[in-house]
Amino acid sequence: MGDFSVQITPELVNRFANDGDKLKKKAKKTIPKTRRETPLLKAKVNEKQLHDDSETHKRIASPGWPVQPPLYLPITQPVHPANAELDAIRSVIQESERVLEKFQKQEDNMVQQVTERAKNLRDKEFKLPNQKPMPCLVDYNACRACYKEHADDILKCAPLTKSYYECVRRAKQQQNSADK
């Protein structure tokens, strides 16, 4: 882009100050055609005109307004493209944060579901089966007590052992008939 400057002259300031008084359109002056001048002559003429213009401005004084030299303002680059880029970046960041929050919620839900399912599976797998009463418990306890009491002469416990053996055999028969 080309760089250019804006010149604010006292005439322009006067024009704005007197704008409310009279609004008149000036008639367009026709410029007579002149022969073309060489660039060197043109440059000298332009310098002379600039010098003459500044002298004219110094001589013309408006009532109430001090004469000020022309003000040259630097052209600032438009700030909008940078702001537009920043706004675009901010919107992308905000969208990313929303997506991140959504994924975190999904992750939390999934963790909760997996934990629940793992607990259910563990409970099912390691749950003790329904405990059936041990058959022949009375005979078993009697046999054990006899062996503890007669550790030196275990033949004295033979009738209790035979009774326990018969009880176990009957329990197995009952279980086999129930399974069929």
PDB file of C-alpha atoms in Angstrom:
ATOM      1  CA  MET A   1       0.000   0.000   0.000  1.00  0.00           C
ATOM      2  CA  GLY A   2       1.227   3.461  -0.765  1.00  0.00           C
ATOM      3  CA  ASP A   3       2.099   5.799   2.050  1.00  0.00           C
ATOM      4  CA  PHE A   4       0.572   9.234   1.963  1.00  0.00           C
ATOM      5  CA  SER A   5      -0.040  12.053   4.384  1.00  0.00           C
ATOM      6  CA  VAL A   6      -2.857  14.448   5.090  1.00  0.00           C
ATOM      7  CA  GLN A   7      -2.172  18.180   5.211  1.00  0.00           C
ATOM      8  CA  ILE A   8      -4.410  20.393   7.341  1.00  0.00           C
ATOM      9  CA  THR A   9      -4.023  23.985   6.295  1.00  0.00           C
ATOM     10  CA  PRO A  10      -5.361  27.162   7.949  1.00  0.00           C
ATOM     11  CA  GLU A  11      -7.705  27.574   4.969  1.00  0.00           C
ATOM     12  CA  LEU A  12      -9.251  24.199   5.741  1.00  0.00           C
ATOM     13  CA  VAL A  13      -9.633  25.151   9.408  1.00  0.00           C
ATOM     14  CA  ASN A  14     -11.250  28.480   8.389  1.00  0.00           C
ATOM     15  CA  ARG A  15     -13.497  26.694   5.976  1.00  0.00           C
ATOM     16  CA  PHE A  16     -14.737  24.369   8.730  1.00  0.00           C
ATOM     17  CA  ALA A  17     -15.101  27.274  11.159  1.00  0.00           C
ATOM     18  CA  ASN A  18     -17.167  29.320   8.688  1.00  0.00           C
ATOM     19  CA  ASP A  19     -19.052  26.306   7.372  1.00  0.00           C
ATOM     20  CA  GLY A  20     -22.207  27.221   9.289  1.00  0.00           C
ATOM     21  CA  ASP A  21     -22.277  30.771   7.909  1.00  0.00           C
ATOM     22  CA  LYS A  22     -22.523  30.175   4.198  1.00  0.00           C
ATOM     23  CA  LEU A  23     -22.454  27.087   2.134  1.00  0.00           C
ATOM     24  CA  LYS A  24     -21.563  28.005  -1.383  1.00  0.00           C
ATOM     25  CA  LYS A  25     -20.358  25.855  -4.175  1.00  0.00           C
ATOM     26  CA  LYS A  26     -17.593  27.416  -6.107  1.00  0.00           C
ATOM     27  CA  ALA A  27     -17.751  27.206  -9.822  1.00  0.00           C
ATOM     28  CA  LYS A  28     -15.216  24.939 -11.363  1.00  0.00           C
ATOM     29  CA  LYS A  29     -12.518  26.890 -13.111  1.00  0.00           C
ATOM     30  CA  THR A  30     -11.342  25.696 -16.436  1.00  0.00           C
ATOM     31  CA  ILE A  31      -7.637  25.271 -16.705  1.00  0.00           C
ATOM     32  CA  PRO A  32      -6.166  26.341 -20.012  1.00  0.00           C
ATOM     33  CA  LYS A  33      -3.929  23.775 -21.633  1.00  0.00           C
ATOM     34  CA  THR A  34      -0.295  24.624 -21.580  1.00  0.00           C
ATOM     35  CA  ARG A  35       2.614  22.995 -23.190  1.00  0.00           C
ATOM     36  CA  ARG A  36       4.326  20.252 -21.315  1.00  0.00           C
ATOM     37  CA  GLU A  37       7.339  21.180 -19.296  1.00  0.00           C
ATOM     38  CA  THR A  38      10.353  19.027 -18.707  1.00  0.00           C
ATOM     39  CA  PRO A  39      10.561  17.261 -15.329  1.00  0.00           C
ATOM     40  CA  LEU A  40      13.401  19.505 -14.126  1.00  0.00           C
ATOM     41  CA  LEU A  41      11.453  22.675 -14.857  1.00  0.00           C
ATOM     42  CA  LYS A  42       8.350  21.182 -13.311  1.00  0.00           C
ATOM     43  CA  ALA A  43      10.234  20.372 -10.084  1.00  0.00           C
ATOM     44  CA  LYS A  44      11.543  23.940  -9.863  1.00  0.00           C
ATOM     45  CA  VAL A  45       8.062  25.359 -10.484  1.00  0.00           C
ATOM     46  CA  ASN A  46       6.584  23.066  -7.786  1.00  0.00           C
ATOM     47  CA  GLU A  47       9.201  24.208  -5.269  1.00  0.00           C
ATOM     48  CA  LYS A  48       8.432  27.824  -6.090  1.00  0.00           C
ATOM     49  CA  GLN A  49       4.691  27.251  -5.742  1.00  0.00           C
ATOM     50  CA  LEU A  50       5.167  25.558  -2.367  1.00  0.00           C
ATOM     51  CA  HIS A  51       7.249  28.484  -1.177  1.00  0.00           C
ATOM     52  CA  ASP A  52       4.680  30.986  -2.500  1.00  0.00           C
ATOM     53  CA  ASP A  53       1.792  29.020  -0.930  1.00  0.00           C
ATOM     54  CA  SER A  54       3.408  29.034   2.484  1.00  0.00           C
ATOM     55  CA  GLU A  55       4.020  32.780   2.193  1.00  0.00           C
ATOM     56  CA  THR A  56       0.391  33.348   1.213  1.00  0.00           C
ATOM     57  CA  HIS A  57      -0.831  31.357   4.180  1.00  0.00           C
ATOM     58  CA  LYS A  58       1.359  33.384   6.498  1.00  0.00           C
ATOM     59  CA  ARG A  59      -0.033  36.638   5.205  1.00  0.00           C
ATOM     60  CA  ILE A  60      -3.711  35.634   5.385  1.00  0.00           C
ATOM     61  CA  ALA A  61      -4.864  35.839   8.963  1.00  0.00           C
ATOM     62  CA  SER A  62      -8.368  35.015   9.956  1.00  0.00           C
ATOM     63  CA  PRO A  63      -9.980  36.937  12.772  1.00  0.00           C
ATOM     64  CA  GLY A  64      -9.939  34.976  16.019  1.00  0.00           C
ATOM     65  CA  TRP A  65      -7.893  32.076  14.681  1.00  0.00           C
ATOM     66  CA  PRO A  66      -4.107  32.070  14.915  1.00  0.00           C
ATOM     67  CA  VAL A  67      -2.238  31.063  11.797  1.00  0.00           C
ATOM     68  CA  GLN A  68      -0.777  27.635  12.170  1.00  0.00           C
ATOM     69  CA  PRO A  69       1.671  25.842   9.947  1.00  0.00           C
ATOM     70  CA  PRO A  70       0.286  22.878   8.007  1.00  0.00           C
ATOM     71  CA  LEU A  71       0.007  19.691  10.019  1.00  0.00           C
ATOM     72  CA  TYR A  72       1.221  16.486   8.447  1.00  0.00           C
ATOM     73  CA  LEU A  73      -0.265  13.373  10.040  1.00  0.00           C
ATOM     74  CA  PRO A  74       1.335   9.995   9.493  1.00  0.00           C
ATOM     75  CA  ILE A  75      -0.891   7.371   8.030  1.00  0.00           C
ATOM     76  CA  THR A  76      -1.452   4.597  10.493  1.00  0.00           C
ATOM     77  CA  GLN A  77      -1.870   1.085   9.260  1.00  0.00           C
ATOM     78  CA  PRO A  78      -5.384  -0.263   9.700  1.00  0.00           C
ATOM     79  CA  VAL A  79      -5.645  -2.054  12.997  1.00  0.00           C
ATOM     80  CA  HIS A  80      -8.585  -4.172  11.900  1.00  0.00           C
ATOM     81  CA  PRO A  81      -6.662  -7.055  10.278  1.00  0.00           C
ATOM     82  CA  ALA A  82      -4.625  -7.644  13.435  1.00  0.00           C
ATOM     83  CA  ASN A  83      -7.763  -7.452  15.562  1.00  0.00           C
ATOM     84  CA  ALA A  84      -9.554  -9.755  13.144  1.00  0.00           C
ATOM     85  CA  GLU A  85      -6.743 -12.279  13.422  1.00  0.00           C
ATOM     86  CA  LEU A  86      -6.766 -11.999  17.211  1.00  0.00           C
ATOM     87  CA  ASP A  87     -10.542 -12.377  17.274  1.00  0.00           C
ATOM     88  CA  ALA A  88     -10.273 -15.449  15.065  1.00  0.00           C
ATOM     89  CA  ILE A  89      -7.602 -16.921  17.336  1.00  0.00           C
ATOM     90  CA  ARG A  90      -9.675 -16.130  20.433  1.00  0.00           C
ATOM     91  CA  SER A  91     -12.757 -17.755  18.935  1.00  0.00           C
ATOM     92  CA  VAL A  92     -10.739 -20.873  18.059  1.00  0.00           C
ATOM     93  CA  ILE A  93      -9.364 -20.989  21.612  1.00  0.00           C
ATOM     94  CA  GLN A  94     -12.848 -20.607  23.096  1.00  0.00           C
ATOM     95  CA  GLU A  95     -14.194 -23.357  20.839  1.00  0.00           C
ATOM     96  CA  SER A  96     -11.262 -25.576  21.842  1.00  0.00           C
ATOM     97  CA  GLU A  97     -11.981 -24.928  25.514  1.00  0.00           C
ATOM     98  CA  ARG A  98     -15.642 -25.866  24.995  1.00  0.00           C
ATOM     99  CA  VAL A  99     -14.623 -29.064  23.226  1.00  0.00           C
ATOM    100  CA  LEU A 100     -12.132 -29.823  26.016  1.00  0.00           C
ATOM    101  CA  GLU A 101     -14.833 -29.359  28.667  1.00  0.00           C
ATOM    102  CA  LYS A 102     -17.145 -31.639  26.681  1.00  0.00           C
ATOM    103  CA  PHE A 103     -14.456 -34.333  26.453  1.00  0.00           C
ATOM    104  CA  GLN A 104     -13.686 -34.019  30.158  1.00  0.00           C
ATOM    105  CA  LYS A 105     -17.381 -34.538  30.989  1.00  0.00           C
ATOM    106  CA  GLN A 106     -17.483 -37.548  28.669  1.00  0.00           C
ATOM    107  CA  GLU A 107     -14.329 -38.909  30.294  1.00  0.00           C
ATOM    108  CA  ASP A 108     -15.797 -38.459  33.776  1.00  0.00           C
ATOM    109  CA  ASN A 109     -18.972 -40.283  32.709  1.00  0.00           C
ATOM    110  CA  MET A 110     -16.974 -43.096  31.140  1.00  0.00           C
ATOM    111  CA  VAL A 111     -14.759 -43.452  34.225  1.00  0.00           C
ATOM    112  CA  GLN A 112     -17.859 -43.653  36.397  1.00  0.00           C
ATOM    113  CA  GLN A 113     -19.442 -46.295  34.117  1.00  0.00           C
ATOM    114  CA  VAL A 114     -16.255 -48.372  33.940  1.00  0.00           C
ATOM    115  CA  THR A 115     -15.847 -48.204  37.724  1.00  0.00           C
ATOM    116  CA  GLU A 116     -19.454 -49.302  38.193  1.00  0.00           C
ATOM    117  CA  ARG A 117     -19.109 -52.192  35.744  1.00  0.00           C
ATOM    118  CA  ALA A 118     -15.816 -53.312  37.300  1.00  0.00           C
ATOM    119  CA  LYS A 119     -17.431 -53.316  40.730  1.00  0.00           C
ATOM    120  CA  ASN A 120     -20.375 -55.363  39.437  1.00  0.00           C
ATOM    121  CA  LEU A 121     -18.070 -57.876  37.748  1.00  0.00           C
ATOM    122  CA  ARG A 122     -15.884 -58.183  40.835  1.00  0.00           C
ATOM    123  CA  ASP A 123     -18.949 -58.721  43.006  1.00  0.00           C
ATOM    124  CA  LYS A 124     -20.268 -61.409  40.641  1.00  0.00           C
ATOM    125  CA  GLU A 125     -16.930 -63.158  40.208  1.00  0.00           C
ATOM    126  CA  PHE A 126     -15.755 -63.188  43.794  1.00  0.00           C
ATOM    127  CA  LYS A 127     -19.129 -63.577  45.413  1.00  0.00           C
ATOM    128  CA  LEU A 128     -19.243 -66.590  47.635  1.00  0.00           C
ATOM    129  CA  PRO A 129     -21.741 -69.096  46.378  1.00  0.00           C
ATOM    130  CA  ASN A 130     -24.709 -69.866  48.527  1.00  0.00           C
ATOM    131  CA  GLN A 131     -23.273 -71.797  51.380  1.00  0.00           C
ATOM    132  CA  LYS A 132     -24.950 -75.147  51.773  1.00  0.00           C
ATOM    133  CA  PRO A 133     -24.718 -76.641  55.162  1.00  0.00           C
ATOM    134  CA  MET A 134     -21.987 -79.203  55.312  1.00  0.00           C
ATOM    135  CA  PRO A 135     -23.513 -82.663  55.409  1.00  0.00           C
ATOM    136  CA  CYS A 136     -22.525 -84.901  58.266  1.00  0.00           C
ATOM    137  CA  LEU A 137     -21.103 -82.018  60.301  1.00  0.00           C
ATOM    138  CA  VAL A 138     -22.063 -83.642  63.589  1.00  0.00           C
ATOM    139  CA  ASP A 139     -20.285 -86.923  62.671  1.00  0.00           C
ATOM    140  CA  TYR A 140     -17.235 -85.006  61.425  1.00  0.00           C
ATOM    141  CA  ASN A 141     -16.893 -83.016  64.667  1.00  0.00           C
ATOM    142  CA  ALA A 142     -17.290 -86.157  66.766  1.00  0.00           C
ATOM    143  CA  CYS A 143     -14.620 -87.975  64.728  1.00  0.00           C
ATOM    144  CA  ARG A 144     -12.189 -85.067  65.102  1.00  0.00           C
ATOM    145  CA  ALA A 145     -12.720 -84.787  68.817  1.00  0.00           C
ATOM    146  CA  CYS A 146     -12.082 -88.523  69.196  1.00  0.00           C
ATOM    147  CA  TYR A 147      -8.812 -88.298  67.262  1.00  0.00           C
ATOM    148  CA  LYS A 148      -7.641 -85.413  69.448  1.00  0.00           C
ATOM    149  CA  GLU A 149      -8.580 -87.266  72.609  1.00  0.00           C
ATOM    150  CA  HIS A 150      -7.087 -90.619  71.594  1.00  0.00           C
ATOM    151  CA  ALA A 151      -4.039 -89.500  69.628  1.00  0.00           C
ATOM    152  CA  ASP A 152      -2.055 -92.507  70.926  1.00  0.00           C
ATOM    153  CA  ASP A 153      -4.713 -95.151  70.168  1.00  0.00           C
ATOM    154  CA  ILE A 154      -6.720 -94.076  67.088  1.00  0.00           C
ATOM    155  CA  LEU A 155      -8.385 -97.509  66.742  1.00  0.00           C
ATOM    156  CA  LYS A 156     -10.741 -96.487  69.503  1.00  0.00           C
ATOM    157  CA  CYS A 157     -12.266 -93.943  67.019  1.00  0.00           C
ATOM    158  CA  ALA A 158     -13.071 -96.595  64.340  1.00  0.00           C
ATOM    159  CA  PRO A 159     -16.870 -96.731  65.047  1.00  0.00           C
ATOM    160  CA  LEU A 160     -17.116 -92.894  64.740  1.00  0.00           C
ATOM    161  CA  THR A 161     -15.050 -92.939  61.525  1.00  0.00           C
ATOM    162  CA  LYS A 162     -17.296 -95.683  60.081  1.00  0.00           C
ATOM    163  CA  SER A 163     -20.390 -93.649  60.986  1.00  0.00           C
ATOM    164  CA  TYR A 164     -18.895 -90.524  59.323  1.00  0.00           C
ATOM    165  CA  TYR A 165     -17.999 -92.518  56.188  1.00  0.00           C
ATOM    166  CA  GLU A 166     -21.587 -93.869  55.863  1.00  0.00           C
ATOM    167  CA  CYS A 167     -23.026 -90.362  56.261  1.00  0.00           C
ATOM    168  CA  VAL A 168     -20.771 -88.980  53.507  1.00  0.00           C
ATOM    169  CA  ARG A 169     -21.686 -91.875  51.155  1.00  0.00           C
ATOM    170  CA  ARG A 170     -25.434 -91.233  51.651  1.00  0.00           C
ATOM    171  CA  ALA A 171     -24.934 -87.443  51.004  1.00  0.00           C
ATOM    172  CA  LYS A 172     -23.103 -88.173  47.734  1.00  0.00           C
ATOM    173  CA  GLN A 173     -25.886 -90.516  46.593  1.00  0.00           C
ATOM    174  CA  GLN A 174     -28.507 -87.878  47.344  1.00  0.00           C
ATOM    175  CA  GLN A 175     -26.541 -85.232  45.431  1.00  0.00           C
ATOM    176  CA  ASN A 176     -26.045 -87.509  42.381  1.00  0.00           C
ATOM    177  CA  SER A 177     -29.751 -88.354  42.286  1.00  0.00           C
ATOM    178  CA  ALA A 178     -30.623 -84.616  42.550  1.00  0.00           C
ATOM    179  CA  ASP A 179     -28.260 -83.695  39.655  1.00  0.00           C
ATOM    180  CA  LYS A 180     -29.856 -86.271  37.295  1.00  0.00           C
TER     181      LYS A 180
END
